[in-house]
Amino acid sequence: SSFTVDSAEKVCGDGDMNIVSAMSELVSRSLIQEDDTRIGFDTEEALRFRILQPVRAFAAEWLASDPKKSEVESAHAYHYFDLVERLRSQAWATDPRFMNLLESEIENIRAALNWGRTHDVSASLLALDAICPFLHARGHCREWRPWLETVLAEHEQTLDQRVLAAALHSSSALAYGTS
């Protein structure tokens, strides 16, 4: 999984920290690495970074005991919900650049959708619906179909009509993708 400076600023930036300086320091200490992939949302390609698995595990342990854990997880999820909604507004389904961006962000999107399952089901279901063409095109339907079926079983009666319609649309798209 990789991320951009923009993503780091949206998730971790609180105005007091210079994210670019902090990331430069982390790179110099080999705690994060520049990724060879340069994929961004806008027309310019964005430099991407990745965290090595042992560092990721340590960071997850540290975050688990941090009082700002829920704030960071929420910021992360809503940043990625916003990303997929921005992509929905583009003609992205036919643009390989956006498909590649989603592929590079799939771990972050997965984490956001799983967070949303227990914190904001509606936002999570709308985000899933936004990326259904990507999931179908890149072969991710088998992973998300059981997830969606479980979420619908748990929440179908409490969803507003717009979200339920999106979830049912996703369900049919994912079913088609696994047939």
Short mmCIF file of N, CA and C in Angstrom, two decimals:
data_model
loop_
_atom_site.label_atom_id
_atom_site.label_comp_id
_atom_site.label_asym_id
_atom_site.label_seq_id
_atom_site.Cartn_x
_atom_site.Cartn_y
_atom_site.Cartn_z
N SER A 1 0.84 -1.18 0.00
CA SER A 1 0.00 0.00 0.00
C SER A 1 0.88 1.23 0.00
N SER A 2 0.46 2.22 -0.73
CA SER A 2 1.24 3.44 -0.81
C SER A 2 0.32 4.64 -0.60
N PHE A 3 0.93 5.81 -0.47
CA PHE A 3 0.16 7.02 -0.22
C PHE A 3 0.92 8.21 -0.77
N THR A 4 0.23 9.32 -0.91
CA THR A 4 0.83 10.56 -1.39
C THR A 4 1.01 11.54 -0.23
N VAL A 5 1.75 12.59 -0.49
CA VAL A 5 1.91 13.65 0.51
C VAL A 5 0.54 14.26 0.81
N ASP A 6 -0.27 14.46 -0.22
CA ASP A 6 -1.61 15.01 -0.04
C ASP A 6 -2.43 14.15 0.91
N SER A 7 -2.38 12.84 0.73
CA SER A 7 -3.11 11.93 1.63
C SER A 7 -2.60 12.05 3.05
N ALA A 8 -1.28 12.08 3.21
CA ALA A 8 -0.70 12.21 4.55
C ALA A 8 -1.14 13.51 5.21
N GLU A 9 -1.16 14.60 4.44
CA GLU A 9 -1.60 15.88 4.99
C GLU A 9 -3.06 15.84 5.42
N LYS A 10 -3.91 15.20 4.62
CA LYS A 10 -5.33 15.16 4.94
C LYS A 10 -5.62 14.26 6.15
N VAL A 11 -4.84 13.20 6.30
CA VAL A 11 -5.07 12.26 7.39
C VAL A 11 -4.36 12.68 8.68
N CYS A 12 -3.13 13.13 8.56
CA CYS A 12 -2.32 13.42 9.75
C CYS A 12 -2.11 14.89 10.04
N GLY A 13 -2.37 15.73 9.06
CA GLY A 13 -2.11 17.15 9.24
C GLY A 13 -3.08 17.78 10.21
N ASP A 14 -2.54 18.46 11.18
CA ASP A 14 -3.39 19.16 12.13
C ASP A 14 -3.04 20.64 12.18
N GLY A 15 -2.27 21.08 11.19
CA GLY A 15 -1.90 22.49 11.13
C GLY A 15 -0.62 22.81 11.87
N ASP A 16 -0.27 22.00 12.87
CA ASP A 16 0.93 22.25 13.66
C ASP A 16 2.16 21.58 13.09
N MET A 17 1.98 20.58 12.24
CA MET A 17 3.10 19.80 11.74
C MET A 17 3.30 20.05 10.25
N ASN A 18 4.55 20.18 9.86
CA ASN A 18 4.89 20.28 8.45
C ASN A 18 5.05 18.84 7.94
N ILE A 19 4.04 18.36 7.23
CA ILE A 19 4.02 16.97 6.79
C ILE A 19 5.18 16.67 5.84
N VAL A 20 5.49 17.60 4.95
CA VAL A 20 6.58 17.37 3.99
C VAL A 20 7.90 17.18 4.74
N SER A 21 8.17 18.02 5.74
CA SER A 21 9.39 17.87 6.54
C SER A 21 9.39 16.56 7.30
N ALA A 22 8.26 16.24 7.89
CA ALA A 22 8.16 14.99 8.65
C ALA A 22 8.40 13.79 7.74
N MET A 23 7.82 13.82 6.53
CA MET A 23 8.01 12.70 5.62
C MET A 23 9.45 12.63 5.13
N SER A 24 10.09 13.77 4.90
CA SER A 24 11.50 13.78 4.51
C SER A 24 12.36 13.14 5.59
N GLU A 25 12.05 13.45 6.83
CA GLU A 25 12.78 12.87 7.96
C GLU A 25 12.56 11.35 8.02
N LEU A 26 11.33 10.92 7.80
CA LEU A 26 11.05 9.48 7.81
C LEU A 26 11.76 8.76 6.66
N VAL A 27 11.83 9.39 5.50
CA VAL A 27 12.57 8.80 4.38
C VAL A 27 14.05 8.71 4.72
N SER A 28 14.62 9.77 5.30
CA SER A 28 16.05 9.76 5.64
C SER A 28 16.38 8.68 6.67
N ARG A 29 15.41 8.30 7.48
CA ARG A 29 15.62 7.25 8.48
C ARG A 29 15.16 5.87 7.99
N SER A 30 14.78 5.81 6.71
CA SER A 30 14.34 4.56 6.07
C SER A 30 13.09 3.96 6.73
N LEU A 31 12.26 4.81 7.30
CA LEU A 31 11.00 4.34 7.89
C LEU A 31 9.87 4.33 6.86
N ILE A 32 9.98 5.20 5.87
CA ILE A 32 9.12 5.13 4.69
C ILE A 32 10.02 5.23 3.47
N GLN A 33 9.54 4.75 2.35
CA GLN A 33 10.33 4.78 1.13
C GLN A 33 9.53 5.41 0.02
N GLU A 34 10.26 6.07 -0.88
CA GLU A 34 9.60 6.56 -2.08
C GLU A 34 9.24 5.36 -2.92
N ASP A 35 8.04 5.39 -3.47
CA ASP A 35 7.55 4.31 -4.31
C ASP A 35 7.86 4.67 -5.76
N ASP A 36 8.17 3.69 -6.56
CA ASP A 36 8.45 3.94 -7.98
C ASP A 36 7.20 4.37 -8.74
N THR A 37 6.04 4.06 -8.19
CA THR A 37 4.79 4.39 -8.84
C THR A 37 4.49 5.86 -8.64
N ARG A 38 4.11 6.52 -9.70
CA ARG A 38 3.73 7.94 -9.61
C ARG A 38 2.33 8.06 -10.22
N ILE A 39 1.35 7.97 -9.36
CA ILE A 39 -0.04 8.04 -9.81
C ILE A 39 -0.75 9.02 -8.91
N GLY A 40 -1.46 9.96 -9.51
CA GLY A 40 -2.20 10.94 -8.72
C GLY A 40 -3.59 11.17 -9.29
N PHE A 41 -4.39 11.91 -8.55
CA PHE A 41 -5.76 12.17 -8.95
C PHE A 41 -5.82 13.19 -10.08
N ASP A 42 -5.05 14.25 -9.94
CA ASP A 42 -5.09 15.31 -10.94
C ASP A 42 -4.22 14.95 -12.13
N THR A 43 -4.03 15.88 -13.04
CA THR A 43 -3.28 15.59 -14.25
C THR A 43 -1.81 15.32 -13.96
N GLU A 44 -1.28 15.89 -12.90
CA GLU A 44 0.12 15.64 -12.55
C GLU A 44 0.23 14.34 -11.76
N GLU A 45 1.28 13.61 -12.05
CA GLU A 45 1.53 12.39 -11.30
C GLU A 45 2.08 12.76 -9.94
N ALA A 46 1.64 12.06 -8.93
CA ALA A 46 2.04 12.37 -7.57
C ALA A 46 3.07 11.35 -7.08
N LEU A 47 4.10 11.86 -6.41
CA LEU A 47 5.08 10.99 -5.79
C LEU A 47 4.38 10.21 -4.69
N ARG A 48 4.63 8.93 -4.66
CA ARG A 48 3.99 8.07 -3.68
C ARG A 48 5.04 7.52 -2.72
N PHE A 49 4.60 7.19 -1.53
CA PHE A 49 5.46 6.64 -0.50
C PHE A 49 4.84 5.35 0.02
N ARG A 50 5.67 4.49 0.58
CA ARG A 50 5.16 3.27 1.19
C ARG A 50 5.87 3.03 2.51
N ILE A 51 5.16 2.34 3.38
CA ILE A 51 5.69 2.01 4.70
C ILE A 51 6.03 0.53 4.68
N LEU A 52 7.21 0.19 5.14
CA LEU A 52 7.58 -1.22 5.22
C LEU A 52 6.71 -1.92 6.26
N GLN A 53 6.45 -3.20 6.05
CA GLN A 53 5.51 -3.95 6.89
C GLN A 53 5.88 -3.90 8.38
N PRO A 54 7.15 -4.10 8.77
CA PRO A 54 7.45 -4.02 10.22
C PRO A 54 7.16 -2.64 10.80
N VAL A 55 7.43 -1.59 10.04
CA VAL A 55 7.14 -0.24 10.50
C VAL A 55 5.63 -0.03 10.58
N ARG A 56 4.91 -0.56 9.61
CA ARG A 56 3.44 -0.47 9.62
C ARG A 56 2.87 -1.17 10.87
N ALA A 57 3.40 -2.34 11.19
CA ALA A 57 2.93 -3.08 12.37
C ALA A 57 3.21 -2.29 13.64
N PHE A 58 4.41 -1.72 13.74
CA PHE A 58 4.74 -0.90 14.91
C PHE A 58 3.82 0.31 15.00
N ALA A 59 3.60 0.98 13.87
CA ALA A 59 2.73 2.16 13.86
C ALA A 59 1.31 1.79 14.27
N ALA A 60 0.83 0.63 13.82
CA ALA A 60 -0.52 0.19 14.20
C ALA A 60 -0.61 -0.05 15.71
N GLU A 61 0.42 -0.66 16.29
CA GLU A 61 0.44 -0.88 17.74
C GLU A 61 0.45 0.46 18.48
N TRP A 62 1.27 1.38 18.00
CA TRP A 62 1.36 2.69 18.63
C TRP A 62 0.02 3.42 18.53
N LEU A 63 -0.60 3.38 17.36
CA LEU A 63 -1.86 4.07 17.16
C LEU A 63 -2.96 3.48 18.05
N ALA A 64 -2.91 2.17 18.28
CA ALA A 64 -3.94 1.51 19.09
C ALA A 64 -4.03 2.12 20.49
N SER A 65 -2.92 2.62 21.00
CA SER A 65 -2.94 3.20 22.35
C SER A 65 -2.99 4.73 22.34
N ASP A 66 -3.03 5.32 21.17
CA ASP A 66 -3.05 6.78 21.07
C ASP A 66 -4.47 7.30 21.27
N PRO A 67 -4.63 8.36 22.08
CA PRO A 67 -5.97 8.92 22.30
C PRO A 67 -6.61 9.48 21.03
N LYS A 68 -5.78 9.78 20.01
CA LYS A 68 -6.31 10.33 18.77
C LYS A 68 -6.61 9.24 17.74
N LYS A 69 -6.60 7.98 18.16
CA LYS A 69 -6.81 6.87 17.23
C LYS A 69 -8.08 7.04 16.42
N SER A 70 -9.20 7.27 17.07
CA SER A 70 -10.46 7.37 16.33
C SER A 70 -10.47 8.57 15.39
N GLU A 71 -9.81 9.65 15.80
CA GLU A 71 -9.72 10.84 14.95
C GLU A 71 -8.90 10.55 13.69
N VAL A 72 -7.80 9.85 13.83
CA VAL A 72 -6.94 9.51 12.69
C VAL A 72 -7.66 8.52 11.77
N GLU A 73 -8.29 7.50 12.34
CA GLU A 73 -9.01 6.53 11.52
C GLU A 73 -10.16 7.19 10.76
N SER A 74 -10.86 8.07 11.42
CA SER A 74 -11.95 8.79 10.78
C SER A 74 -11.43 9.66 9.64
N ALA A 75 -10.36 10.41 9.89
CA ALA A 75 -9.78 11.27 8.85
C ALA A 75 -9.32 10.42 7.66
N HIS A 76 -8.73 9.28 7.93
CA HIS A 76 -8.28 8.38 6.87
C HIS A 76 -9.48 7.91 6.03
N ALA A 77 -10.49 7.41 6.71
CA ALA A 77 -11.66 6.88 5.99
C ALA A 77 -12.33 7.96 5.15
N TYR A 78 -12.58 9.11 5.74
CA TYR A 78 -13.28 10.16 4.98
C TYR A 78 -12.43 10.72 3.85
N HIS A 79 -11.12 10.71 4.01
CA HIS A 79 -10.25 11.12 2.90
C HIS A 79 -10.45 10.18 1.71
N TYR A 80 -10.49 8.87 1.96
CA TYR A 80 -10.65 7.92 0.87
C TYR A 80 -12.08 7.86 0.36
N PHE A 81 -13.07 8.09 1.22
CA PHE A 81 -14.44 8.21 0.74
C PHE A 81 -14.54 9.40 -0.22
N ASP A 82 -13.88 10.50 0.14
CA ASP A 82 -13.88 11.69 -0.72
C ASP A 82 -13.17 11.39 -2.05
N LEU A 83 -12.06 10.68 -1.99
CA LEU A 83 -11.34 10.34 -3.21
C LEU A 83 -12.22 9.56 -4.18
N VAL A 84 -12.91 8.54 -3.69
CA VAL A 84 -13.73 7.75 -4.62
C VAL A 84 -14.93 8.54 -5.11
N GLU A 85 -15.45 9.44 -4.30
CA GLU A 85 -16.55 10.30 -4.77
C GLU A 85 -16.07 11.27 -5.84
N ARG A 86 -14.86 11.81 -5.67
CA ARG A 86 -14.30 12.69 -6.71
C ARG A 86 -14.09 11.90 -8.00
N LEU A 87 -13.66 10.67 -7.88
CA LEU A 87 -13.48 9.84 -9.08
C LEU A 87 -14.82 9.53 -9.73
N ARG A 88 -15.86 9.35 -8.92
CA ARG A 88 -17.19 9.07 -9.47
C ARG A 88 -17.63 10.21 -10.39
N SER A 89 -17.25 11.43 -10.03
CA SER A 89 -17.67 12.59 -10.82
C SER A 89 -16.88 12.72 -12.13
N GLN A 90 -15.84 11.95 -12.28
CA GLN A 90 -15.05 11.95 -13.52
C GLN A 90 -15.55 10.82 -14.42
N ALA A 91 -15.14 10.84 -15.65
CA ALA A 91 -15.42 9.71 -16.54
C ALA A 91 -14.29 8.71 -16.36
N TRP A 92 -14.12 8.27 -15.12
CA TRP A 92 -12.94 7.49 -14.77
C TRP A 92 -13.00 6.04 -15.20
N ALA A 93 -14.17 5.49 -15.38
CA ALA A 93 -14.26 4.05 -15.67
C ALA A 93 -13.56 3.68 -16.97
N THR A 94 -13.37 4.64 -17.85
CA THR A 94 -12.69 4.35 -19.11
C THR A 94 -11.26 4.89 -19.12
N ASP A 95 -10.81 5.47 -18.03
CA ASP A 95 -9.49 6.08 -17.97
C ASP A 95 -8.54 5.18 -17.17
N PRO A 96 -7.59 4.54 -17.84
CA PRO A 96 -6.67 3.63 -17.13
C PRO A 96 -5.89 4.33 -16.01
N ARG A 97 -5.66 5.62 -16.15
CA ARG A 97 -4.92 6.35 -15.11
C ARG A 97 -5.69 6.31 -13.79
N PHE A 98 -7.00 6.53 -13.83
CA PHE A 98 -7.80 6.48 -12.60
C PHE A 98 -7.93 5.06 -12.08
N MET A 99 -8.03 4.09 -12.99
CA MET A 99 -8.08 2.69 -12.56
C MET A 99 -6.79 2.32 -11.84
N ASN A 100 -5.66 2.78 -12.37
CA ASN A 100 -4.37 2.51 -11.73
C ASN A 100 -4.26 3.22 -10.39
N LEU A 101 -4.83 4.43 -10.29
CA LEU A 101 -4.84 5.13 -9.02
C LEU A 101 -5.62 4.33 -7.98
N LEU A 102 -6.79 3.85 -8.35
CA LEU A 102 -7.58 3.05 -7.40
C LEU A 102 -6.84 1.78 -7.01
N GLU A 103 -6.18 1.15 -7.97
CA GLU A 103 -5.41 -0.06 -7.65
C GLU A 103 -4.30 0.26 -6.65
N SER A 104 -3.65 1.40 -6.83
CA SER A 104 -2.57 1.77 -5.91
C SER A 104 -3.12 2.14 -4.53
N GLU A 105 -4.38 2.51 -4.45
CA GLU A 105 -5.00 2.91 -3.18
C GLU A 105 -5.88 1.81 -2.57
N ILE A 106 -5.90 0.61 -3.15
CA ILE A 106 -6.87 -0.40 -2.72
C ILE A 106 -6.73 -0.75 -1.24
N GLU A 107 -5.52 -0.81 -0.71
CA GLU A 107 -5.37 -1.13 0.73
C GLU A 107 -5.97 -0.02 1.59
N ASN A 108 -5.77 1.23 1.20
CA ASN A 108 -6.35 2.35 1.94
C ASN A 108 -7.87 2.37 1.81
N ILE A 109 -8.36 2.08 0.62
CA ILE A 109 -9.81 2.03 0.41
C ILE A 109 -10.41 0.88 1.21
N ARG A 110 -9.75 -0.26 1.21
CA ARG A 110 -10.21 -1.41 2.00
C ARG A 110 -10.32 -1.03 3.48
N ALA A 111 -9.29 -0.38 4.00
CA ALA A 111 -9.31 0.04 5.41
C ALA A 111 -10.44 1.02 5.67
N ALA A 112 -10.66 1.95 4.75
CA ALA A 112 -11.73 2.94 4.92
C ALA A 112 -13.10 2.27 4.91
N LEU A 113 -13.33 1.36 3.96
CA LEU A 113 -14.62 0.67 3.89
C LEU A 113 -14.86 -0.17 5.13
N ASN A 114 -13.83 -0.84 5.62
CA ASN A 114 -13.99 -1.64 6.84
C ASN A 114 -14.23 -0.77 8.06
N TRP A 115 -13.58 0.39 8.13
CA TRP A 115 -13.85 1.32 9.22
C TRP A 115 -15.31 1.78 9.13
N GLY A 116 -15.75 2.12 7.93
CA GLY A 116 -17.11 2.61 7.74
C GLY A 116 -18.18 1.59 8.10
N ARG A 117 -17.84 0.33 8.01
CA ARG A 117 -18.80 -0.73 8.34
C ARG A 117 -19.31 -0.59 9.78
N THR A 118 -18.45 -0.11 10.67
CA THR A 118 -18.86 0.04 12.07
C THR A 118 -19.05 1.49 12.50
N HIS A 119 -18.63 2.45 11.66
CA HIS A 119 -18.71 3.85 12.07
C HIS A 119 -19.60 4.71 11.20
N ASP A 120 -19.68 4.41 9.91
CA ASP A 120 -20.53 5.19 9.00
C ASP A 120 -20.90 4.29 7.82
N VAL A 121 -21.89 3.45 8.05
CA VAL A 121 -22.29 2.45 7.05
C VAL A 121 -22.71 3.12 5.76
N SER A 122 -23.45 4.20 5.84
CA SER A 122 -23.92 4.87 4.62
C SER A 122 -22.76 5.36 3.76
N ALA A 123 -21.80 6.03 4.37
CA ALA A 123 -20.65 6.52 3.60
C ALA A 123 -19.86 5.37 2.99
N SER A 124 -19.74 4.30 3.74
CA SER A 124 -19.02 3.13 3.25
C SER A 124 -19.73 2.49 2.06
N LEU A 125 -21.03 2.35 2.15
CA LEU A 125 -21.79 1.75 1.05
C LEU A 125 -21.79 2.64 -0.19
N LEU A 126 -21.88 3.94 -0.01
CA LEU A 126 -21.82 4.85 -1.16
C LEU A 126 -20.44 4.82 -1.81
N ALA A 127 -19.39 4.71 -1.01
CA ALA A 127 -18.03 4.61 -1.56
C ALA A 127 -17.86 3.30 -2.33
N LEU A 128 -18.38 2.21 -1.77
CA LEU A 128 -18.29 0.93 -2.47
C LEU A 128 -19.01 1.01 -3.81
N ASP A 129 -20.18 1.63 -3.83
CA ASP A 129 -20.91 1.77 -5.09
C ASP A 129 -20.12 2.59 -6.10
N ALA A 130 -19.42 3.60 -5.61
CA ALA A 130 -18.63 4.46 -6.51
C ALA A 130 -17.50 3.70 -7.19
N ILE A 131 -16.97 2.67 -6.53
CA ILE A 131 -15.84 1.95 -7.12
C ILE A 131 -16.22 0.61 -7.74
N CYS A 132 -17.50 0.30 -7.82
CA CYS A 132 -17.91 -0.98 -8.40
C CYS A 132 -17.35 -1.23 -9.81
N PRO A 133 -17.35 -0.24 -10.70
CA PRO A 133 -16.75 -0.51 -12.02
C PRO A 133 -15.28 -0.92 -11.92
N PHE A 134 -14.56 -0.29 -11.01
CA PHE A 134 -13.16 -0.65 -10.78
C PHE A 134 -13.06 -2.08 -10.23
N LEU A 135 -13.87 -2.39 -9.22
CA LEU A 135 -13.83 -3.73 -8.61
C LEU A 135 -14.10 -4.80 -9.66
N HIS A 136 -15.06 -4.53 -10.53
CA HIS A 136 -15.40 -5.47 -11.59
C HIS A 136 -14.24 -5.59 -12.58
N ALA A 137 -13.72 -4.46 -13.04
CA ALA A 137 -12.66 -4.47 -14.05
C ALA A 137 -11.36 -5.10 -13.55
N ARG A 138 -11.08 -4.95 -12.27
CA ARG A 138 -9.81 -5.43 -11.72
C ARG A 138 -9.94 -6.73 -10.93
N GLY A 139 -11.11 -7.36 -10.98
CA GLY A 139 -11.27 -8.68 -10.38
C GLY A 139 -11.36 -8.71 -8.87
N HIS A 140 -11.91 -7.67 -8.26
CA HIS A 140 -12.05 -7.63 -6.80
C HIS A 140 -13.46 -7.99 -6.31
N CYS A 141 -14.34 -8.41 -7.21
CA CYS A 141 -15.73 -8.66 -6.83
C CYS A 141 -15.87 -9.77 -5.79
N ARG A 142 -15.10 -10.82 -5.92
CA ARG A 142 -15.20 -11.95 -4.97
C ARG A 142 -14.89 -11.53 -3.54
N GLU A 143 -14.00 -10.58 -3.38
CA GLU A 143 -13.67 -10.10 -2.04
C GLU A 143 -14.82 -9.29 -1.44
N TRP A 144 -15.44 -8.43 -2.24
CA TRP A 144 -16.40 -7.46 -1.70
C TRP A 144 -17.83 -7.94 -1.68
N ARG A 145 -18.16 -8.96 -2.45
CA ARG A 145 -19.55 -9.44 -2.45
C ARG A 145 -19.97 -9.97 -1.08
N PRO A 146 -19.19 -10.86 -0.42
CA PRO A 146 -19.60 -11.31 0.92
C PRO A 146 -19.62 -10.18 1.94
N TRP A 147 -18.69 -9.24 1.82
CA TRP A 147 -18.66 -8.10 2.72
C TRP A 147 -19.96 -7.32 2.61
N LEU A 148 -20.38 -7.04 1.37
CA LEU A 148 -21.60 -6.29 1.15
C LEU A 148 -22.83 -7.07 1.63
N GLU A 149 -22.87 -8.35 1.37
CA GLU A 149 -24.01 -9.17 1.82
C GLU A 149 -24.14 -9.11 3.34
N THR A 150 -23.01 -9.16 4.04
CA THR A 150 -23.04 -9.09 5.51
C THR A 150 -23.52 -7.73 5.98
N VAL A 151 -23.00 -6.67 5.37
CA VAL A 151 -23.41 -5.31 5.76
C VAL A 151 -24.90 -5.10 5.50
N LEU A 152 -25.37 -5.57 4.34
CA LEU A 152 -26.81 -5.44 4.05
C LEU A 152 -27.65 -6.22 5.04
N ALA A 153 -27.23 -7.41 5.39
CA ALA A 153 -27.98 -8.22 6.36
C ALA A 153 -28.05 -7.51 7.71
N GLU A 154 -26.99 -6.83 8.08
CA GLU A 154 -26.94 -6.14 9.37
C GLU A 154 -27.69 -4.81 9.38
N HIS A 155 -27.76 -4.12 8.22
CA HIS A 155 -28.23 -2.73 8.23
C HIS A 155 -29.34 -2.40 7.24
N GLU A 156 -29.78 -3.34 6.45
CA GLU A 156 -30.73 -3.03 5.37
C GLU A 156 -31.96 -2.28 5.86
N GLN A 157 -32.48 -2.64 7.00
CA GLN A 157 -33.71 -2.03 7.51
C GLN A 157 -33.52 -0.58 7.96
N THR A 158 -32.27 -0.19 8.21
CA THR A 158 -32.03 1.16 8.74
C THR A 158 -31.44 2.13 7.72
N LEU A 159 -31.18 1.67 6.51
CA LEU A 159 -30.58 2.54 5.50
C LEU A 159 -31.63 3.42 4.84
N ASP A 160 -31.23 4.66 4.53
CA ASP A 160 -32.18 5.49 3.79
C ASP A 160 -32.25 4.98 2.35
N GLN A 161 -33.25 5.39 1.62
CA GLN A 161 -33.54 4.81 0.30
C GLN A 161 -32.40 5.03 -0.69
N ARG A 162 -31.78 6.18 -0.66
CA ARG A 162 -30.68 6.46 -1.60
C ARG A 162 -29.51 5.51 -1.35
N VAL A 163 -29.16 5.30 -0.09
CA VAL A 163 -28.04 4.42 0.25
C VAL A 163 -28.42 2.97 -0.05
N LEU A 164 -29.64 2.59 0.28
CA LEU A 164 -30.09 1.22 -0.03
C LEU A 164 -30.05 0.97 -1.53
N ALA A 165 -30.50 1.93 -2.32
CA ALA A 165 -30.46 1.77 -3.78
C ALA A 165 -29.02 1.60 -4.26
N ALA A 166 -28.11 2.38 -3.72
CA ALA A 166 -26.69 2.26 -4.09
C ALA A 166 -26.15 0.89 -3.69
N ALA A 167 -26.52 0.43 -2.50
CA ALA A 167 -26.05 -0.88 -2.02
C ALA A 167 -26.60 -2.00 -2.88
N LEU A 168 -27.86 -1.91 -3.27
CA LEU A 168 -28.45 -2.94 -4.12
C LEU A 168 -27.84 -2.91 -5.52
N HIS A 169 -27.54 -1.71 -6.00
CA HIS A 169 -26.83 -1.59 -7.28
C HIS A 169 -25.47 -2.27 -7.18
N SER A 170 -24.74 -1.99 -6.10
CA SER A 170 -23.44 -2.63 -5.88
C SER A 170 -23.57 -4.14 -5.81
N SER A 171 -24.60 -4.58 -5.11
CA SER A 171 -24.81 -6.02 -4.96
C SER A 171 -24.99 -6.69 -6.31
N SER A 172 -25.79 -6.08 -7.17
CA SER A 172 -26.01 -6.69 -8.50
C SER A 172 -24.73 -6.62 -9.34
N ALA A 173 -23.99 -5.52 -9.25
CA ALA A 173 -22.73 -5.39 -10.00
C ALA A 173 -21.70 -6.40 -9.52
N LEU A 174 -21.61 -6.58 -8.21
CA LEU A 174 -20.66 -7.54 -7.68
C LEU A 174 -21.07 -8.97 -8.00
N ALA A 175 -22.37 -9.24 -7.97
CA ALA A 175 -22.85 -10.59 -8.33
C ALA A 175 -22.53 -10.89 -9.78
N TYR A 176 -22.72 -9.90 -10.64
CA TYR A 176 -22.41 -10.07 -12.07
C TYR A 176 -20.91 -10.33 -12.24
N GLY A 177 -20.11 -9.63 -11.45
CA GLY A 177 -18.65 -9.79 -11.55
C GLY A 177 -18.11 -11.10 -11.04
N THR A 178 -18.91 -11.82 -10.25
CA THR A 178 -18.44 -13.11 -9.73
C THR A 178 -19.09 -14.27 -10.43
N SER A 179 -19.97 -14.00 -11.40
CA SER A 179 -20.64 -15.10 -12.09
C SER A 179 -19.81 -15.65 -13.23
#
